[in-house]
PDB file of C-alpha atoms in Angstrom:
ATOM      1  CA  ASP A1033     102.324 118.272  85.989  1.00 57.00           C
ATOM      2  CA  THR A1034     100.724 115.703  88.299  1.00 62.00           C
ATOM      3  CA  GLU A1035     103.604 115.518  90.729  1.00 91.00           C
ATOM      4  CA  VAL A1036     103.653 115.680  94.487  1.00 96.00           C
ATOM      5  CA  THR A1037     107.147 115.957  95.903  1.00 96.00           C
ATOM      6  CA  GLN A1038     108.276 115.007  99.389  1.00 97.00           C
ATOM      7  CA  THR A1039     111.510 115.611 101.243  1.00 97.00           C
ATOM      8  CA  PRO A1040     113.467 113.969 102.657  1.00 97.00           C
ATOM      9  CA  LYS A1041     113.162 110.544 101.111  1.00 96.00           C
ATOM     10  CA  HIS A1042     114.562 108.861 104.224  1.00 97.00           C
ATOM     11  CA  LEU A1043     114.890 110.164 107.771  1.00 97.00           C
ATOM     12  CA  VAL A1044     116.428 108.616 110.870  1.00 96.00           C
ATOM     13  CA  MET A1045     115.814 110.464 114.105  1.00 94.00           C
ATOM     14  CA  GLY A1046     116.210 109.941 117.789  1.00 92.00           C
ATOM     15  CA  MET A1047     113.361 110.155 120.238  1.00 91.00           C
ATOM     16  CA  THR A1048     114.471 113.577 121.483  1.00 89.00           C
ATOM     17  CA  ASN A1049     114.927 115.146 118.044  1.00 90.00           C
ATOM     18  CA  LYS A1050     112.701 117.651 116.279  1.00 95.00           C
ATOM     19  CA  LYS A1051     112.397 117.244 112.527  1.00 96.00           C
ATOM     20  CA  SER A1052     110.021 118.215 109.750  1.00 97.00           C
ATOM     21  CA  LEU A1053     108.727 116.465 106.655  1.00 98.00           C
ATOM     22  CA  LYS A1054     107.935 118.602 103.642  1.00 98.00           C
ATOM     23  CA  CYS A1055     105.485 118.199 100.784  1.00 98.00           C
ATOM     24  CA  GLU A1056     104.809 120.363  97.742  1.00 97.00           C
ATOM     25  CA  GLN A1057     102.387 120.310  94.813  1.00 96.00           C
ATOM     26  CA  HIS A1058     101.919 122.703  91.905  1.00 91.00           C
ATOM     27  CA  MET A1059      98.671 121.358  90.507  1.00 93.00           C
ATOM     28  CA  GLY A1060      96.543 124.076  92.064  1.00 93.00           C
ATOM     29  CA  HIS A1061      94.945 121.533  94.362  1.00 94.00           C
ATOM     30  CA  ARG A1062      93.152 122.924  97.402  1.00 93.00           C
ATOM     31  CA  ALA A1063      93.279 119.838  99.609  1.00 95.00           C
ATOM     32  CA  MET A1064      96.424 118.240 101.012  1.00 96.00           C
ATOM     33  CA  TYR A1065      96.775 115.177 103.209  1.00 96.00           C
ATOM     34  CA  TRP A1066      99.209 113.355 105.470  1.00 98.00           C
ATOM     35  CA  TYR A1067      99.004 109.569 105.740  1.00 97.00           C
ATOM     36  CA  LYS A1068     100.978 107.113 107.853  1.00 98.00           C
ATOM     37  CA  GLN A1069     101.633 103.624 106.505  1.00 98.00           C
ATOM     38  CA  LYS A1070     103.141 100.833 108.559  1.00 97.00           C
ATOM     39  CA  ALA A1071     104.712  97.863 106.782  1.00 94.00           C
ATOM     40  CA  LYS A1072     102.195  95.516 105.121  1.00 92.00           C
ATOM     41  CA  LYS A1073      99.268  97.759 106.166  1.00 95.00           C
ATOM     42  CA  PRO A1074      97.102 100.229 104.265  1.00 96.00           C
ATOM     43  CA  PRO A1075      97.709 103.970 104.662  1.00 97.00           C
ATOM     44  CA  GLU A1076      95.896 105.697 107.522  1.00 96.00           C
ATOM     45  CA  LEU A1077      94.823 109.313 107.227  1.00 96.00           C
ATOM     46  CA  MET A1078      96.350 111.650 109.800  1.00 97.00           C
ATOM     47  CA  PHE A1079      95.468 115.189 108.716  1.00 96.00           C
ATOM     48  CA  VAL A1080      93.695 117.051 105.937  1.00 95.00           C
ATOM     49  CA  TYR A1081      94.031 120.672 104.936  1.00 95.00           C
ATOM     50  CA  SER A1082      91.129 121.741 102.768  1.00 93.00           C
ATOM     51  CA  TYR A1083      91.334 125.355 101.594  1.00 88.00           C
ATOM     52  CA  GLU A1084      93.918 125.680 104.353  1.00 83.00           C
ATOM     53  CA  LYS A1085      91.442 124.600 107.038  1.00 92.00           C
ATOM     54  CA  LEU A1086      92.708 121.706 109.143  1.00 95.00           C
ATOM     55  CA  SER A1087      90.868 118.465 109.907  1.00 94.00           C
ATOM     56  CA  ILE A1088      92.389 116.009 112.350  1.00 95.00           C
ATOM     57  CA  ASN A1089      92.228 112.275 112.919  1.00 94.00           C
ATOM     58  CA  GLU A1090      91.700 112.300 116.679  1.00 94.00           C
ATOM     59  CA  SER A1091      93.752 109.124 117.110  1.00 94.00           C
ATOM     60  CA  VAL A1092      96.949 110.883 116.000  1.00 97.00           C
ATOM     61  CA  PRO A1093      99.154 111.836 118.969  1.00 96.00           C
ATOM     62  CA  SER A1094     100.132 115.462 119.540  1.00 96.00           C
ATOM     63  CA  ARG A1095     103.802 114.746 118.823  1.00 96.00           C
ATOM     64  CA  PHE A1096     102.761 115.112 115.167  1.00 97.00           C
ATOM     65  CA  SER A1097     101.956 118.683 114.180  1.00 97.00           C
ATOM     66  CA  PRO A1098     100.885 119.662 110.650  1.00 97.00           C
ATOM     67  CA  GLU A1099     101.360 123.041 109.052  1.00 96.00           C
ATOM     68  CA  CYS A1100     100.115 124.427 105.754  1.00 95.00           C
ATOM     69  CA  PRO A1101     102.044 127.647 104.962  1.00 94.00           C
ATOM     70  CA  ASN A1102     100.135 128.058 101.688  1.00 91.00           C
ATOM     71  CA  SER A1103      97.975 125.982  99.349  1.00 89.00           C
ATOM     72  CA  SER A1104     101.026 124.411  97.684  1.00 94.00           C
ATOM     73  CA  LEU A1105     103.042 123.460 100.749  1.00 96.00           C
ATOM     74  CA  LEU A1106     102.456 121.054 103.596  1.00 97.00           C
ATOM     75  CA  ASN A1107     104.737 120.289 106.514  1.00 98.00           C
ATOM     76  CA  LEU A1108     104.609 117.680 109.233  1.00 98.00           C
ATOM     77  CA  HIS A1109     106.549 118.628 112.347  1.00 98.00           C
ATOM     78  CA  LEU A1110     107.811 115.752 114.444  1.00 96.00           C
ATOM     79  CA  HIS A1111     108.789 116.004 118.088  1.00 94.00           C
ATOM     80  CA  ALA A1112     109.573 113.398 120.759  1.00 93.00           C
ATOM     81  CA  LEU A1113     108.589 110.508 118.528  1.00 94.00           C
ATOM     82  CA  GLN A1114     108.484 106.897 119.645  1.00 95.00           C
ATOM     83  CA  PRO A1115     109.959 103.856 117.835  1.00 96.00           C
ATOM     84  CA  GLU A1116     106.421 102.771 116.887  1.00 96.00           C
ATOM     85  CA  ASP A1117     106.139 105.952 114.811  1.00 97.00           C
ATOM     86  CA  SER A1118     108.598 104.439 112.342  1.00 97.00           C
ATOM     87  CA  ALA A1119     106.653 104.180 109.090  1.00 98.00           C
ATOM     88  CA  LEU A1120     106.244 105.497 105.562  1.00 98.00           C
ATOM     89  CA  TYR A1121     104.677 108.971 105.634  1.00 98.00           C
ATOM     90  CA  LEU A1122     102.771 109.806 102.492  1.00 97.00           C
ATOM     91  CA  CYS A1123     101.609 113.214 101.376  1.00 97.00           C
ATOM     92  CA  ALA A1124      98.748 113.569  98.915  1.00 96.00           C
ATOM     93  CA  SER A1125      96.773 116.312  97.247  1.00 96.00           C
ATOM     94  CA  SER A1126      93.460 116.556  95.440  1.00 94.00           C
ATOM     95  CA  GLN A1127      91.490 119.192  93.608  1.00 92.00           C
ATOM     96  CA  SER A1128      88.956 119.115  96.405  1.00 87.00           C
ATOM     97  CA  ALA A1129      88.475 117.154  99.616  1.00 85.00           C
ATOM     98  CA  ARG A1130      84.906 116.322  98.525  1.00 82.00           C
ATOM     99  CA  LEU A1131      83.665 112.944  97.307  1.00 76.00           C
ATOM    100  CA  GLY A1132      84.816 111.899  93.862  1.00 81.00           C
ATOM    101  CA  TYR A1133      88.161 113.642  93.558  1.00 89.00           C
ATOM    102  CA  GLU A1134      91.145 111.345  93.344  1.00 92.00           C
ATOM    103  CA  GLN A1135      94.204 111.972  95.462  1.00 94.00           C
ATOM    104  CA  TYR A1136      97.683 112.208  93.992  1.00 95.00           C
ATOM    105  CA  PHE A1137     100.383 110.860  96.260  1.00 95.00           C
ATOM    106  CA  GLY A1138     104.021 111.692  96.698  1.00 96.00           C
ATOM    107  CA  PRO A1139     106.748 109.039  96.948  1.00 95.00           C
ATOM    108  CA  GLY A1140     106.763 109.185 100.740  1.00 96.00           C
ATOM    109  CA  THR A1141     109.315 109.671 103.487  1.00 97.00           C
ATOM    110  CA  ARG A1142     110.563 106.530 105.203  1.00 97.00           C
ATOM    111  CA  LEU A1143     110.991 107.484 108.841  1.00 97.00           C
ATOM    112  CA  THR A1144     112.961 105.457 111.357  1.00 97.00           C
ATOM    113  CA  VAL A1145     112.848 106.458 115.017  1.00 96.00           C
ATOM    114  CA  THR A1146     115.719 105.088 117.092  1.00 93.00           C
TER     115      THR A1146
ATOM    116  CA  ALA B1115      79.716 102.706 109.527  1.00 56.00           C
ATOM    117  CA  GLN B1116      81.324 101.785 106.258  1.00 56.00           C
ATOM    118  CA  LYS B1117      83.754  99.015 105.634  1.00 88.00           C
ATOM    119  CA  ILE B1118      86.029  97.970 102.788  1.00 95.00           C
ATOM    120  CA  THR B1119      86.995  94.301 102.412  1.00 95.00           C
ATOM    121  CA  GLN B1120      89.631  92.811 100.163  1.00 97.00           C
ATOM    122  CA  THR B1121      89.639  89.058 100.697  1.00 95.00           C
ATOM    123  CA  GLN B1122      92.619  88.137  98.512  1.00 96.00           C
ATOM    124  CA  PRO B1123      95.932  88.757 100.310  1.00 95.00           C
ATOM    125  CA  GLY B1124      97.832  87.629  97.207  1.00 97.00           C
ATOM    126  CA  MET B1125      97.094  86.865  93.565  1.00 97.00           C
ATOM    127  CA  PHE B1126      99.226  85.446  90.767  1.00 97.00           C
ATOM    128  CA  VAL B1127      98.658  85.909  87.046  1.00 98.00           C
ATOM    129  CA  GLN B1128     100.557  85.045  83.907  1.00 98.00           C
ATOM    130  CA  GLU B1129     101.777  87.896  81.768  1.00 98.00           C
ATOM    131  CA  LYS B1130      99.226  88.931  79.094  1.00 97.00           C
ATOM    132  CA  GLU B1131      96.314  87.334  80.948  1.00 98.00           C
ATOM    133  CA  ALA B1132      93.488  89.157  82.709  1.00 98.00           C
ATOM    134  CA  VAL B1133      93.054  89.209  86.475  1.00 98.00           C
ATOM    135  CA  THR B1134      90.245  90.299  88.801  1.00 98.00           C
ATOM    136  CA  LEU B1135      90.925  91.772  92.234  1.00 98.00           C
ATOM    137  CA  ASP B1136      87.974  91.663  94.599  1.00 98.00           C
ATOM    138  CA  CYS B1137      86.586  94.471  96.717  1.00 98.00           C
ATOM    139  CA  THR B1138      83.367  94.513  98.694  1.00 97.00           C
ATOM    140  CA  TYR B1139      82.070  97.372 100.752  1.00 96.00           C
ATOM    141  CA  ASP B1140      79.425  98.113 103.281  1.00 93.00           C
ATOM    142  CA  THR B1141      77.665 101.451 103.420  1.00 89.00           C
ATOM    143  CA  SER B1142      74.273 102.884 104.207  1.00 86.00           C
ATOM    144  CA  ASP B1143      74.925 106.000 102.129  1.00 86.00           C
ATOM    145  CA  GLN B1144      73.152 106.491  98.813  1.00 87.00           C
ATOM    146  CA  SER B1145      75.954 108.629  97.398  1.00 87.00           C
ATOM    147  CA  TYR B1146      79.439 107.184  97.621  1.00 90.00           C
ATOM    148  CA  GLY B1147      82.443 106.375  95.480  1.00 92.00           C
ATOM    149  CA  LEU B1148      85.039 103.643  95.192  1.00 95.00           C
ATOM    150  CA  PHE B1149      88.692 104.215  94.318  1.00 96.00           C
ATOM    151  CA  TRP B1150      91.429 101.809  93.337  1.00 98.00           C
ATOM    152  CA  TYR B1151      95.088 102.592  93.944  1.00 98.00           C
ATOM    153  CA  LYS B1152      98.255 100.739  93.030  1.00 98.00           C
ATOM    154  CA  GLN B1153     101.325 100.778  95.258  1.00 97.00           C
ATOM    155  CA  PRO B1154     104.569  99.418  93.757  1.00 96.00           C
ATOM    156  CA  SER B1155     107.413  98.422  96.044  1.00 93.00           C
ATOM    157  CA  SER B1156     108.789 101.954  95.703  1.00 90.00           C
ATOM    158  CA  GLY B1157     105.958 103.119  97.960  1.00 91.00           C
ATOM    159  CA  GLU B1158     104.118 105.716  95.899  1.00 91.00           C
ATOM    160  CA  MET B1159     100.335 105.294  95.694  1.00 95.00           C
ATOM    161  CA  ILE B1160      99.061 105.599  92.127  1.00 96.00           C
ATOM    162  CA  PHE B1161      95.409 106.381  91.394  1.00 95.00           C
ATOM    163  CA  LEU B1162      93.934 103.911  88.896  1.00 97.00           C
ATOM    164  CA  ILE B1163      90.174 104.302  88.614  1.00 96.00           C
ATOM    165  CA  TYR B1164      87.061 105.729  90.292  1.00 95.00           C
ATOM    166  CA  GLN B1165      83.436 104.598  90.317  1.00 95.00           C
ATOM    167  CA  GLY B1166      80.629 106.768  91.642  1.00 93.00           C
ATOM    168  CA  SER B1167      77.540 105.123  93.050  1.00 91.00           C
ATOM    169  CA  TYR B1168      75.313 106.961  90.586  1.00 91.00           C
ATOM    170  CA  ASP B1169      77.465 106.216  87.550  1.00 89.00           C
ATOM    171  CA  GLU B1170      75.409 104.103  85.150  1.00 86.00           C
ATOM    172  CA  GLN B1171      78.387 102.694  83.292  1.00 93.00           C
ATOM    173  CA  ASN B1172      81.247 100.708  84.763  1.00 95.00           C
ATOM    174  CA  ALA B1173      84.379 102.839  84.891  1.00 96.00           C
ATOM    175  CA  THR B1174      87.200 102.044  82.488  1.00 96.00           C
ATOM    176  CA  GLU B1175      90.690 103.513  82.196  1.00 96.00           C
ATOM    177  CA  GLY B1176      92.955 101.884  79.652  1.00 97.00           C
ATOM    178  CA  ARG B1177      93.648  98.304  80.766  1.00 98.00           C
ATOM    179  CA  TYR B1178      91.756  98.877  84.023  1.00 98.00           C
ATOM    180  CA  SER B1179      88.035  98.419  84.378  1.00 97.00           C
ATOM    181  CA  LEU B1180      85.733  98.224  87.314  1.00 97.00           C
ATOM    182  CA  ASN B1181      83.101  95.495  87.616  1.00 96.00           C
ATOM    183  CA  PHE B1182      80.634  97.449  89.742  1.00 96.00           C
ATOM    184  CA  GLN B1183      77.722  95.462  91.135  1.00 95.00           C
ATOM    185  CA  LYS B1184      75.795  97.836  93.338  1.00 93.00           C
ATOM    186  CA  ALA B1185      73.271  95.319  94.654  1.00 93.00           C
ATOM    187  CA  ARG B1186      76.097  93.018  95.735  1.00 95.00           C
ATOM    188  CA  LYS B1187      78.144  95.959  97.032  1.00 95.00           C
ATOM    189  CA  SER B1188      81.172  94.878  95.080  1.00 96.00           C
ATOM    190  CA  ALA B1189      83.615  96.909  92.993  1.00 97.00           C
ATOM    191  CA  ASN B1190      86.127  94.478  91.542  1.00 98.00           C
ATOM    192  CA  LEU B1191      89.115  95.723  89.553  1.00 98.00           C
ATOM    193  CA  VAL B1192      89.820  93.953  86.281  1.00 98.00           C
ATOM    194  CA  ILE B1193      93.281  94.301  84.756  1.00 98.00           C
ATOM    195  CA  SER B1194      93.458  93.091  81.188  1.00 97.00           C
ATOM    196  CA  ALA B1195      96.621  91.945  79.386  1.00 97.00           C
ATOM    197  CA  SER B1196      98.745  91.905  82.556  1.00 98.00           C
ATOM    198  CA  GLN B1197     102.276  93.256  82.350  1.00 98.00           C
ATOM    199  CA  LEU B1198     105.272  92.584  84.592  1.00 97.00           C
ATOM    200  CA  GLY B1199     105.045  96.183  85.776  1.00 97.00           C
ATOM    201  CA  ASP B1200     101.583  95.495  87.186  1.00 98.00           C
ATOM    202  CA  SER B1201     103.181  93.565  90.069  1.00 98.00           C
ATOM    203  CA  ALA B1202     102.274  95.665  93.111  1.00 98.00           C
ATOM    204  CA  MET B1203      99.877  96.057  96.036  1.00 98.00           C
ATOM    205  CA  TYR B1204      96.381  97.115  95.024  1.00 98.00           C
ATOM    206  CA  PHE B1205      94.100  98.941  97.426  1.00 98.00           C
ATOM    207  CA  CYS B1206      90.387  99.555  97.185  1.00 98.00           C
ATOM    208  CA  ALA B1207      89.207 102.659  99.057  1.00 96.00           C
ATOM    209  CA  MET B1208      86.134 104.706  99.820  1.00 93.00           C
ATOM    210  CA  ARG B1209      85.166 107.757 101.830  1.00 88.00           C
ATOM    211  CA  GLU B1210      84.181 106.876 105.389  1.00 84.00           C
ATOM    212  CA  GLY B1211      83.020 109.374 107.944  1.00 83.00           C
ATOM    213  CA  ARG B1212      84.597 112.697 108.701  1.00 86.00           C
ATOM    214  CA  LEU B1213      87.577 113.910 110.655  1.00 88.00           C
ATOM    215  CA  GLN B1214      87.368 116.452 113.449  1.00 89.00           C
ATOM    216  CA  GLY B1215      87.220 119.629 111.385  1.00 88.00           C
ATOM    217  CA  GLY B1216      84.799 118.257 108.814  1.00 86.00           C
ATOM    218  CA  SER B1217      86.870 116.769 105.989  1.00 88.00           C
ATOM    219  CA  GLU B1218      85.880 113.368 104.656  1.00 87.00           C
ATOM    220  CA  LYS B1219      88.196 110.462 105.349  1.00 89.00           C
ATOM    221  CA  LEU B1220      89.421 108.037 102.680  1.00 91.00           C
ATOM    222  CA  VAL B1221      89.719 104.528 104.114  1.00 93.00           C
ATOM    223  CA  PHE B1222      91.632 101.744 102.389  1.00 95.00           C
ATOM    224  CA  GLY B1223      91.092  98.006 102.363  1.00 96.00           C
ATOM    225  CA  LYS B1224      93.926  95.732 103.452  1.00 96.00           C
ATOM    226  CA  GLY B1225      95.130  95.336  99.906  1.00 97.00           C
ATOM    227  CA  THR B1226      95.918  92.537  97.481  1.00 98.00           C
ATOM    228  CA  LYS B1227      99.479  91.788  96.406  1.00 98.00           C
ATOM    229  CA  LEU B1228      99.486  90.986  92.699  1.00 98.00           C
ATOM    230  CA  THR B1229     102.402  89.118  91.167  1.00 98.00           C
ATOM    231  CA  VAL B1230     102.646  88.897  87.394  1.00 98.00           C
ATOM    232  CA  ASN B1231     104.697  85.928  86.211  1.00 97.00           C
ATOM    233  CA  PRO B1232     106.580  85.941  82.889  1.00 95.00           C
TER     234      PRO B1232
END
């Protein structure tokens, strides 16, 4: 099973809402990632959990908050987002966060902030 | 600093023909790796192929092969016998730097949109 699942598939939220994106993998991978992808752009890495230790892209604003309840689950908590945060949010996992291990991606959550 | 460059915003190919998608990179590291991913319009990123800098042979995976020229710092993806389902965005990627917290960061090129014509 090489599947990474993400819920919801689509999300529309207002700027004052709090919502969460969810990601799950059952491949026994020990690294999980959140990416943000704007239209016609490549994905940009936001966060990595490697063996449940967090690494952060310092350019990501604090209104995005990741959580890794266990090695199979990854959440992204959203609070007070801005319209420019509208994007495709991709979750990925890999056997290891080290060089050489490919990442398996989920189908993404298309987020619209109104 | 490392950099990934994909110079072809769009490419067209006839079904059943081969196509080459270009990728050049810039790195001062001795140990590095190049990845290629495919992204159909549905949005999911699909891993295609990986080439390590110390790999002596060019990577191959089914209809995908990598034309790796280390001295030229290029890692071009070759798709043989193109199929309609190959129409998608293709991204070249490599590890670049580290995040706060220590994990390596995968950085993608701008991508090439491939259209396969019947």
